[in-house]
Coordinates of N, CA, C and O in Angstrom, one line a residue:
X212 N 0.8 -1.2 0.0 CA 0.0 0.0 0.0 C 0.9 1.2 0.0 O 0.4 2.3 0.5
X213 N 2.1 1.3 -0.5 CA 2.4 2.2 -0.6 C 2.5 3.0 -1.7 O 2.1 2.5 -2.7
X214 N 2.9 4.3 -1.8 CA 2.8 5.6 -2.8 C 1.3 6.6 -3.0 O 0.9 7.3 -3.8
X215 N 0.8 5.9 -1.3 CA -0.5 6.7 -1.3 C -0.7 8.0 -0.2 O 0.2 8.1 0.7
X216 N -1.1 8.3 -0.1 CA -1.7 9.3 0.9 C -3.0 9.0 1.6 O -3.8 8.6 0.7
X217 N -3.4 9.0 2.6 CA -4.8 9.5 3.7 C -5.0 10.6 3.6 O -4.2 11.5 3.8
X218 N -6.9 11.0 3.2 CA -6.8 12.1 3.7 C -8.0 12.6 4.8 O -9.2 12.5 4.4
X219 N -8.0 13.0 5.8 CA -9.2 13.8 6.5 C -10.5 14.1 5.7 O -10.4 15.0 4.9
X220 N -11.7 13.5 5.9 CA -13.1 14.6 5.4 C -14.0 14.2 6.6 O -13.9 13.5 7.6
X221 N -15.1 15.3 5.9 CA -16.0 15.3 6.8 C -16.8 13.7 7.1 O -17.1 13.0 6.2
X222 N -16.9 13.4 8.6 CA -17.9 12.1 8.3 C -19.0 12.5 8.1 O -19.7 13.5 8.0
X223 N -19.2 11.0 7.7 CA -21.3 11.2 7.0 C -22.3 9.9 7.4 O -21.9 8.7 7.2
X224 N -23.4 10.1 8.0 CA -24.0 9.1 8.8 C -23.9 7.7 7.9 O -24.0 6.8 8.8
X225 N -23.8 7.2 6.7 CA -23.4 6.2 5.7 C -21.8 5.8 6.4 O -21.5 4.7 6.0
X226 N -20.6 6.5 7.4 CA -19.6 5.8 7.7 C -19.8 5.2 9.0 O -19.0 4.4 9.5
X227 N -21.0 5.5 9.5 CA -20.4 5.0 10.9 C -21.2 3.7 10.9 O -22.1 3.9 11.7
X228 N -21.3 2.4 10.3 CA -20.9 1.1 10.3 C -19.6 1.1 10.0 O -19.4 0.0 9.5
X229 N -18.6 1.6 10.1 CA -17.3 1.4 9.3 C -16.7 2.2 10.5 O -15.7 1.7 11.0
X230 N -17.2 3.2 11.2 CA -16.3 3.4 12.4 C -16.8 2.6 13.8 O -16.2 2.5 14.9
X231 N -18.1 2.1 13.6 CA -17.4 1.1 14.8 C -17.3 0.0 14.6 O -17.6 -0.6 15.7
X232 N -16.9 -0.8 13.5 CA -16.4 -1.4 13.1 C -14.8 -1.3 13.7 O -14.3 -2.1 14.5
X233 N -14.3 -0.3 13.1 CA -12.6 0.0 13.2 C -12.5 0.0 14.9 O -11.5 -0.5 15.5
X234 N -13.4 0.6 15.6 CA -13.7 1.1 17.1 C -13.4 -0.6 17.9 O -12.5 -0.9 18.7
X235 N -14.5 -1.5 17.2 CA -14.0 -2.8 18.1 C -12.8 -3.3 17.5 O -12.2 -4.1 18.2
X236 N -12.2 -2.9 16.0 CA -10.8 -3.5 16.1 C -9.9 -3.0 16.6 O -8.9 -3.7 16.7
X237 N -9.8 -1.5 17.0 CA -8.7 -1.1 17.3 C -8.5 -1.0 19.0 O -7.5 -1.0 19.7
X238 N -10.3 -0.8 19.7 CA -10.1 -0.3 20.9 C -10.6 -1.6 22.3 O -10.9 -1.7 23.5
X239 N -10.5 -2.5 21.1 CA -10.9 -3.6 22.2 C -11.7 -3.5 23.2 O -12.9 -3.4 22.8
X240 N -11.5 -3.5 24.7 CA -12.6 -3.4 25.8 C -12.8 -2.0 26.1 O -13.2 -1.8 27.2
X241 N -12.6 -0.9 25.0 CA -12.7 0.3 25.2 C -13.7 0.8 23.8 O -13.9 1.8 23.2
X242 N -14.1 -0.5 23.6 CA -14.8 0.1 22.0 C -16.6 0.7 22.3 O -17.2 0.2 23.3
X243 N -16.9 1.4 21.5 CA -18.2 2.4 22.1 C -19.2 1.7 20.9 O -18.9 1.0 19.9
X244 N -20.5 1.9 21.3 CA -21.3 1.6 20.2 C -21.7 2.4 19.1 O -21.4 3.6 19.2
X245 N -22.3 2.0 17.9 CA -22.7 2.7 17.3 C -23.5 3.6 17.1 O -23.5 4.3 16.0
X246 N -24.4 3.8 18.3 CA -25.4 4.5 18.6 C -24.6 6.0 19.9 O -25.2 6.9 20.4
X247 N -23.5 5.7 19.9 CA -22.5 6.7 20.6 C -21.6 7.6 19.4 O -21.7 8.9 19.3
X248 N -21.0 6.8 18.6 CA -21.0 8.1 17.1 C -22.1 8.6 16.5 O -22.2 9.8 16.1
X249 N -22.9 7.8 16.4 CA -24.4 8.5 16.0 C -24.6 9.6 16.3 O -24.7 10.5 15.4
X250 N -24.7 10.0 17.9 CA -24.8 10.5 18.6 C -23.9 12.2 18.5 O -24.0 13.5 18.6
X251 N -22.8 11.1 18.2 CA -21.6 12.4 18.0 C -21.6 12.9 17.2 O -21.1 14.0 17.2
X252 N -22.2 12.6 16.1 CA -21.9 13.3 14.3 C -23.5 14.3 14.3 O -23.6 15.3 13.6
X253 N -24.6 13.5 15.3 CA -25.8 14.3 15.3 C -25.6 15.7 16.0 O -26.0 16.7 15.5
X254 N -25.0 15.9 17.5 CA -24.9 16.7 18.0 C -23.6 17.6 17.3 O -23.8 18.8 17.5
X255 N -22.5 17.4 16.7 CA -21.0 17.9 16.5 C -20.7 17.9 14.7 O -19.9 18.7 14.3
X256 N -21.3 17.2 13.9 CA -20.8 17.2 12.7 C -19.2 17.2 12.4 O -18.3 16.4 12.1
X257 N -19.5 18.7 12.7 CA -18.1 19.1 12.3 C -16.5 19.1 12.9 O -15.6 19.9 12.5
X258 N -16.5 17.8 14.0 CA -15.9 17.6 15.2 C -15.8 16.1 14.7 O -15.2 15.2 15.4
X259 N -16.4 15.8 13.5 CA -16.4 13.6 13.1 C -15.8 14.1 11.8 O -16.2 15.0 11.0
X260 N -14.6 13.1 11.7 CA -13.8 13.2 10.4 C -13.7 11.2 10.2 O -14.0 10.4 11.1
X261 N -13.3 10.8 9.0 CA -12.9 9.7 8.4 C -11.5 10.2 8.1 O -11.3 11.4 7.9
X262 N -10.7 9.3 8.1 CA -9.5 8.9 7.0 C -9.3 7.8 6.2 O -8.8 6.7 6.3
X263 N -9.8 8.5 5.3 CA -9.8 7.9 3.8 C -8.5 7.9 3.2 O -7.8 8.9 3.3
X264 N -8.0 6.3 2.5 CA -7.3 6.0 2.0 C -7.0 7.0 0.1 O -8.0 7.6 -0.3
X265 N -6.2 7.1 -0.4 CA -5.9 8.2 -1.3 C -4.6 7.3 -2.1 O -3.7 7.1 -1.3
X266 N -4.4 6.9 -3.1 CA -3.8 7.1 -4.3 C -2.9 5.4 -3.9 O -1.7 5.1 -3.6
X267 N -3.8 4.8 -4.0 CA -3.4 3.3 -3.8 C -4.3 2.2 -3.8 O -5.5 2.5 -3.6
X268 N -4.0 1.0 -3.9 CA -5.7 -0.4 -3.6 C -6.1 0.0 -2.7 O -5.5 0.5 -1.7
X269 N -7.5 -0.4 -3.0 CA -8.3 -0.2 -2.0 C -8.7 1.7 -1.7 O -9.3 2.0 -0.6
X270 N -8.4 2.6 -2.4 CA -8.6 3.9 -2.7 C -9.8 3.9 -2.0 O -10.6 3.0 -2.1
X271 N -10.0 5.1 -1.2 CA -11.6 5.7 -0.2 C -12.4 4.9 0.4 O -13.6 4.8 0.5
X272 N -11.0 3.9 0.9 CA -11.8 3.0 1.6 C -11.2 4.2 3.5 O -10.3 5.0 3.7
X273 N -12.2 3.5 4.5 CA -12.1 4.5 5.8 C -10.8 3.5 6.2 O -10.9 2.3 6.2
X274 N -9.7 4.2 6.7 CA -8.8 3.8 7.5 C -8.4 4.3 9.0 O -7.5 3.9 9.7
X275 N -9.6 5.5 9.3 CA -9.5 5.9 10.4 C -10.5 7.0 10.7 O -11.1 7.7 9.9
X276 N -10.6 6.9 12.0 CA -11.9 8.4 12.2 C -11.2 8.7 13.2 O -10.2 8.2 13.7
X277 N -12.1 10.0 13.6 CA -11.9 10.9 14.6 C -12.9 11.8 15.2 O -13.3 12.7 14.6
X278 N -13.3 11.6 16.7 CA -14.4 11.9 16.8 C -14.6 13.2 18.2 O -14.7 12.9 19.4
X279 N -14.7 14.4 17.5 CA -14.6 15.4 18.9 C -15.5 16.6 19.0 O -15.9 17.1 18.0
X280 N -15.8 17.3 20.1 CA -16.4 18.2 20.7 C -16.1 19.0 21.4 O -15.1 18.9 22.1
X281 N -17.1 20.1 21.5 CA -16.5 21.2 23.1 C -17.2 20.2 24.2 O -18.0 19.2 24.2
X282 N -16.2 21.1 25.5 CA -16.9 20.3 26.8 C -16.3 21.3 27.2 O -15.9 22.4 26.9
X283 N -16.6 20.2 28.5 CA -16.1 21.0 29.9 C -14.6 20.4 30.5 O -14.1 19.3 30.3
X284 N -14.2 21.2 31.0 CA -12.8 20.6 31.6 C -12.3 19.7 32.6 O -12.2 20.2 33.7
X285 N -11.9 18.5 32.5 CA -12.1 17.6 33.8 C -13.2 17.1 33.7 O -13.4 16.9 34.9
X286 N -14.1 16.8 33.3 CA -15.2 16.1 33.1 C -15.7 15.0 31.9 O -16.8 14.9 31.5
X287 N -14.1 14.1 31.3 CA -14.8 13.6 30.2 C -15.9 12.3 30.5 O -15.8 11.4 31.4
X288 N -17.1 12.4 29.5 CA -17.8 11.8 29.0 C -17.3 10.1 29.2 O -16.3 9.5 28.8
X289 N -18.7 9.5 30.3 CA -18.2 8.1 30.6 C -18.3 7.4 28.7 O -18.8 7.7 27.6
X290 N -17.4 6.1 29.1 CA -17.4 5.7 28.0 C -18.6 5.1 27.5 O -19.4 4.7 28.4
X291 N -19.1 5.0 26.1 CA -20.3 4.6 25.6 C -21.5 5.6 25.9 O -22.4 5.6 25.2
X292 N -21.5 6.7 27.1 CA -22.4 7.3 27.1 C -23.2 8.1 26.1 O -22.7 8.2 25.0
X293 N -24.5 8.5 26.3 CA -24.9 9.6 26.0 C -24.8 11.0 26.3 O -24.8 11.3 27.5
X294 N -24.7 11.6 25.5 CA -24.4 13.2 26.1 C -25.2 13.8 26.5 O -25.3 14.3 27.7
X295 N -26.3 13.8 25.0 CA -27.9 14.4 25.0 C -27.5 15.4 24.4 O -27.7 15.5 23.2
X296 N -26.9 16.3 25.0 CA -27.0 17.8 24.5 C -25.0 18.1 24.8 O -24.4 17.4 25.6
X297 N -24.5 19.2 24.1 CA -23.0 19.5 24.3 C -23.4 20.9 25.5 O -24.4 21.6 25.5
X298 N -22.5 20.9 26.2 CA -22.6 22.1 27.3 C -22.8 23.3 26.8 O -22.0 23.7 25.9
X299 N -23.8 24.3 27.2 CA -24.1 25.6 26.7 C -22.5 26.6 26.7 O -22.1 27.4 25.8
X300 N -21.8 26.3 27.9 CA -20.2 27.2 28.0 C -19.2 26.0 27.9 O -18.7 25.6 29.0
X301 N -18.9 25.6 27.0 CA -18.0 24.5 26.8 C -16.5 25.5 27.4 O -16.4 26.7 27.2
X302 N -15.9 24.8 28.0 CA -14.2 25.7 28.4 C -13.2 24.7 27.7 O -12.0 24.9 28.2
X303 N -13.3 23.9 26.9 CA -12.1 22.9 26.6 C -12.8 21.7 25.4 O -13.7 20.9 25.7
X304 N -12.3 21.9 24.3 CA -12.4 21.1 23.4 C -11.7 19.2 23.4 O -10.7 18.7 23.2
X305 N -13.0 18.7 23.8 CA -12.6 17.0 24.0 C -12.4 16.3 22.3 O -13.0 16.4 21.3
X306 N -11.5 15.7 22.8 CA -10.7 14.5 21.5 C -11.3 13.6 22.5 O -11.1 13.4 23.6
X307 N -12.4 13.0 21.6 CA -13.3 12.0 22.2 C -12.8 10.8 21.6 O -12.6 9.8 22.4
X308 N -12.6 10.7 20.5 CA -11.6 9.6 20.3 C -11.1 9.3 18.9 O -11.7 9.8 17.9
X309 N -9.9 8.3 18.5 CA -9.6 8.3 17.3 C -9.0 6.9 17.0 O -8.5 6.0 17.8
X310 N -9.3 6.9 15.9 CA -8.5 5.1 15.6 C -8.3 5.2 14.2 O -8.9 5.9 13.5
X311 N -7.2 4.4 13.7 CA -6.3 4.2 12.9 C -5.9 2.7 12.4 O -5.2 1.9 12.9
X312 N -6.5 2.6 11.6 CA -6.1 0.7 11.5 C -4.8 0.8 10.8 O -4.2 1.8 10.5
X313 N -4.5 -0.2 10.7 CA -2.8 -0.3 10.3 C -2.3 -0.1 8.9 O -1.1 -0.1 8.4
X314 N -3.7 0.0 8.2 CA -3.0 1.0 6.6 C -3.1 2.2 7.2 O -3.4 2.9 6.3
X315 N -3.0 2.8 8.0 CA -2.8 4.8 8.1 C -1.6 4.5 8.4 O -0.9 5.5 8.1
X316 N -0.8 3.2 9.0 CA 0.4 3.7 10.0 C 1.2 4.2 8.4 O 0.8 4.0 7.2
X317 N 2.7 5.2 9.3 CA 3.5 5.3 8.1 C 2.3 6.7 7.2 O 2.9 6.9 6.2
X318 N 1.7 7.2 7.3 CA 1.0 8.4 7.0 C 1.0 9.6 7.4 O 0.5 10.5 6.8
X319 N 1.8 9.8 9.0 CA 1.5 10.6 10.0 C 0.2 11.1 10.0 O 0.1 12.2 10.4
X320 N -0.8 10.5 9.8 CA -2.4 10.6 10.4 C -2.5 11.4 11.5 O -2.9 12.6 11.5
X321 N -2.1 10.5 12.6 CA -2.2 10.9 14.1 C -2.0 12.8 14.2 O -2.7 13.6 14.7
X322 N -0.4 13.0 13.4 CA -0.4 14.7 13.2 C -1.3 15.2 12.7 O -2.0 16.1 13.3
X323 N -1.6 14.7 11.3 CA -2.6 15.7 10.5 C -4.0 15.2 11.7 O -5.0 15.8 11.2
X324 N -4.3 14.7 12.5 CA -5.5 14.6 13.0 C -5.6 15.4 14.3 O -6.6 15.7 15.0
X325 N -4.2 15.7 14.6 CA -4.3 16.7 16.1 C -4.2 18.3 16.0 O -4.5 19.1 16.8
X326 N -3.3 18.6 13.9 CA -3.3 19.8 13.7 C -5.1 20.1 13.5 O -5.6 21.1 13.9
X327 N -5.8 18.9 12.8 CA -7.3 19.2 12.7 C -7.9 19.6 13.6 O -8.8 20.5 13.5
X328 N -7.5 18.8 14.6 CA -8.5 19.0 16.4 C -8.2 20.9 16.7 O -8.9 21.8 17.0
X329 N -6.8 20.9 16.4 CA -5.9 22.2 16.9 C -6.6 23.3 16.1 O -6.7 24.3 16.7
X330 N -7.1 23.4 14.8 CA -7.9 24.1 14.2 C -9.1 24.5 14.5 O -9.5 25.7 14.5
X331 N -10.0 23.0 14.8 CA -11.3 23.2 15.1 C -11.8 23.3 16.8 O -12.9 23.1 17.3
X332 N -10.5 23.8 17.5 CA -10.5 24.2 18.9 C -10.6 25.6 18.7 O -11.4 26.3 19.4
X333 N -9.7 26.4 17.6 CA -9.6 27.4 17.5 C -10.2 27.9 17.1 O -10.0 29.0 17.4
X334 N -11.3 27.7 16.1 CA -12.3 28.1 16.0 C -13.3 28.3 16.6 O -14.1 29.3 16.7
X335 N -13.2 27.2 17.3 CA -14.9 27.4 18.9 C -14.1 28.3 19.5 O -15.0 28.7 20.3
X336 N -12.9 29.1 19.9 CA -12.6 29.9 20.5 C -11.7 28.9 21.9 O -10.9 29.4 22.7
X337 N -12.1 27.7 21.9 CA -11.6 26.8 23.3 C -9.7 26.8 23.7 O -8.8 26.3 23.2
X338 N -9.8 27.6 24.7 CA -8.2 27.5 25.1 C -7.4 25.9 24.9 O -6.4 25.8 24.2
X339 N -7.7 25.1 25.4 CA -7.5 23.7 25.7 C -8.1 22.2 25.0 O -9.4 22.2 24.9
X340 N -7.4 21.2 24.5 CA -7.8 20.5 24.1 C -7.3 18.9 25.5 O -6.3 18.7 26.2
X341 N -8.8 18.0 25.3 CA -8.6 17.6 26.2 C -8.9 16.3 25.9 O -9.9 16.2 25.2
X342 N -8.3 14.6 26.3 CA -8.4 13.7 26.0 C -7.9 12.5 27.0 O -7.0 12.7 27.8
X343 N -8.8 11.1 26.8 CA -8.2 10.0 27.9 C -7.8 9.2 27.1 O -8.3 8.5 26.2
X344 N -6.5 9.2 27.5 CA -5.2 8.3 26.9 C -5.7 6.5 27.5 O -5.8 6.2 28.7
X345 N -5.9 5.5 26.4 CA -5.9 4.2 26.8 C -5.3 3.2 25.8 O -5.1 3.3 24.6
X346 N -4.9 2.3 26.7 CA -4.3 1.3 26.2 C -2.6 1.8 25.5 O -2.1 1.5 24.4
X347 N -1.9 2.5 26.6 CA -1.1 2.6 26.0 C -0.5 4.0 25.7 O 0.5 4.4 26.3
X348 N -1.1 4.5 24.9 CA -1.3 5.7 24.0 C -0.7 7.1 24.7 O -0.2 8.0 24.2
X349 N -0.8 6.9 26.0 CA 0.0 8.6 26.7 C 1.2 8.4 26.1 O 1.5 9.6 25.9
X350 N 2.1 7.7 25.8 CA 3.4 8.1 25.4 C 3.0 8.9 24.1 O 3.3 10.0 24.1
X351 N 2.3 8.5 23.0 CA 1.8 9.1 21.5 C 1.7 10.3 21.8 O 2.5 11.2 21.5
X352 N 0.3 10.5 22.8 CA -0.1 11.6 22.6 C 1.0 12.7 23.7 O 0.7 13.8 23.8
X353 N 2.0 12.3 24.4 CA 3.3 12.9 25.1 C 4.0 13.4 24.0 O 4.0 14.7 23.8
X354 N 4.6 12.7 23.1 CA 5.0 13.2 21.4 C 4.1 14.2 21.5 O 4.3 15.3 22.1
X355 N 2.9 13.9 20.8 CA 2.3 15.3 20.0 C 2.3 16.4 20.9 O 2.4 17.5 20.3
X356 N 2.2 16.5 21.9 CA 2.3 18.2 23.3 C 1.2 17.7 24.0 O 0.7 18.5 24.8
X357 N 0.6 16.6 24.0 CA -0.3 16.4 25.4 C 0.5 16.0 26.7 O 1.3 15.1 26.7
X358 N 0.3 16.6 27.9 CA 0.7 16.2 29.0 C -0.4 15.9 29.9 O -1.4 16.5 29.9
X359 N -0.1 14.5 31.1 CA -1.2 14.4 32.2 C -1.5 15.2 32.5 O -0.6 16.0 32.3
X360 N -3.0 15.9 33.3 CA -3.4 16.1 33.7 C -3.6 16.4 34.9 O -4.0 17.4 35.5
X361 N -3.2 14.7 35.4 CA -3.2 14.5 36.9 C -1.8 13.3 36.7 O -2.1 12.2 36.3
X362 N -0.7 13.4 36.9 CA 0.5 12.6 36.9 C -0.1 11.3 37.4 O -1.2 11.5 37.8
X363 N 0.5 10.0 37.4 CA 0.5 9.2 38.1 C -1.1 8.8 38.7 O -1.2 7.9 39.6
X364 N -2.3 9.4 38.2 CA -3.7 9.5 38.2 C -4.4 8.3 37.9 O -5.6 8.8 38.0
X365 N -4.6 6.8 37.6 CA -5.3 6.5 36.9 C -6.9 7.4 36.1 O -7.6 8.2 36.8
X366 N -7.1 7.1 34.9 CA -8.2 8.3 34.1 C -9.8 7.5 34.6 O -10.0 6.4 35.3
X367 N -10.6 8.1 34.2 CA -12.0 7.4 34.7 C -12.5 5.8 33.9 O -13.4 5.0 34.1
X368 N -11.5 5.7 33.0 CA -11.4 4.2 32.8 C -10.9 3.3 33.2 O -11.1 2.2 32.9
X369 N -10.1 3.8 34.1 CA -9.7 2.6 35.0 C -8.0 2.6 35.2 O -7.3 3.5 34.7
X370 N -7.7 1.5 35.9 CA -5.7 1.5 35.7 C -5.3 1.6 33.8 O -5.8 1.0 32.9
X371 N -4.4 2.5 33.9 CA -4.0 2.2 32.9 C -4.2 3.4 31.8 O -3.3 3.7 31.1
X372 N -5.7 4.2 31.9 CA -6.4 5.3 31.5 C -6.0 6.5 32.0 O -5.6 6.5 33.2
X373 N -5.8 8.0 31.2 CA -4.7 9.1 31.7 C -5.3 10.3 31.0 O -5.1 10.8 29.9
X374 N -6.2 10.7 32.2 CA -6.6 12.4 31.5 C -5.4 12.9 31.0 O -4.4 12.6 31.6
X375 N -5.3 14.1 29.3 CA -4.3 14.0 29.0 C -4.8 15.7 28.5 O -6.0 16.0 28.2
X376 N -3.6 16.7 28.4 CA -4.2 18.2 27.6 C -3.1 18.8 27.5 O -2.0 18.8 28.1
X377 N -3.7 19.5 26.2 CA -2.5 20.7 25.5 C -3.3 21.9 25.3 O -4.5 22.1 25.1
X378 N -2.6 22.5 25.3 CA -3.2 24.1 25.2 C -3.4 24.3 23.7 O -2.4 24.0 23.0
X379 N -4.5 24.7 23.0 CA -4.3 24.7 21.9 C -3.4 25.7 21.2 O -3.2 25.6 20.0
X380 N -2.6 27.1 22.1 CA -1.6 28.2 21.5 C -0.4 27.6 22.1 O 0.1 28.2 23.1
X381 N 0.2 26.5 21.6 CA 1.2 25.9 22.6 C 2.5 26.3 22.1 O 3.5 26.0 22.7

């Protein structure tokens, strides 16, 4: 699969069998239902991206999504929940979640997906972007300029899970 590129678009209620799909391959006992992106693309639109495959087999097929909103700070959203409604004074833009199946690796995805979050923070006006690191992943998101929150914390998912935030004028 190489000599291709990924690129970012808008999601569209037609992808999300295909993101949680990718959600139970990539997130295992952390995977959300489909009635939880539903949810996200109804309330946020413009906060749900795909990454679509570009200029190789298998061309616009989804190789990853990304799914985020304003919130509140220190308060993320239990897993699988419903929201209902997004906070009237959101103070911090949540990276609610992202996955990447293993044609994105080798794409830098992950960048082009945190400079996207980092745009569409700055647009809502939100000082901070904010996210729970699982399975792993706080070192990634340590690379990109996220730091704990609460050091040595386990996050509301349990051991292992790591409130994580960057300023978005960093």
């Amino acid at each position: 699969m190489s000599g291709g590129a990924a690129t970012w678009r808008p999601m569209r209620a037609d992808d999300l069998p295909a993101v949680a799909a990718m959600s139970d391959t990539v997130h295992g006992a952390f995977t959300e239902p489909l009635a939880t992106y539903a949810e996200r693309l109804a309330l946020y639109p413009q906060g749900c991206h795909i990454l679509e495959s570009r200029g190789f087999e298998g061309e616009g097929a989804a190789i990853g999504y990304l799914v985020t909103h304003p919130w509140r700070l220190g308060a993320p959203p239990k897993l699988g929940a419903a929201l209902g409604a997004l906070p009237a004074d959101p103070d911090s833009y949540y990276l609610h979640d992202i996955a990447l199946l293993p044609a994105a690796r080798g794409q830098r995805a992950g960048e082009a997906a945190v400079a996207l979050v980092l745009n569409l923070a700055r647009a809502a006006g939100l000082p901070v972007i904010e996210l729970v690191a699982v399975g792993g992943a706080d070192a990634y998101w340590q690379r990109l300029g996220f730091a704990y929150a609460a050091p040595g914390v386990d996050g509301p998912y349990g051991p292992g899970t790591f409130v994580m935030r960057r300023p978005v004028e960093a």
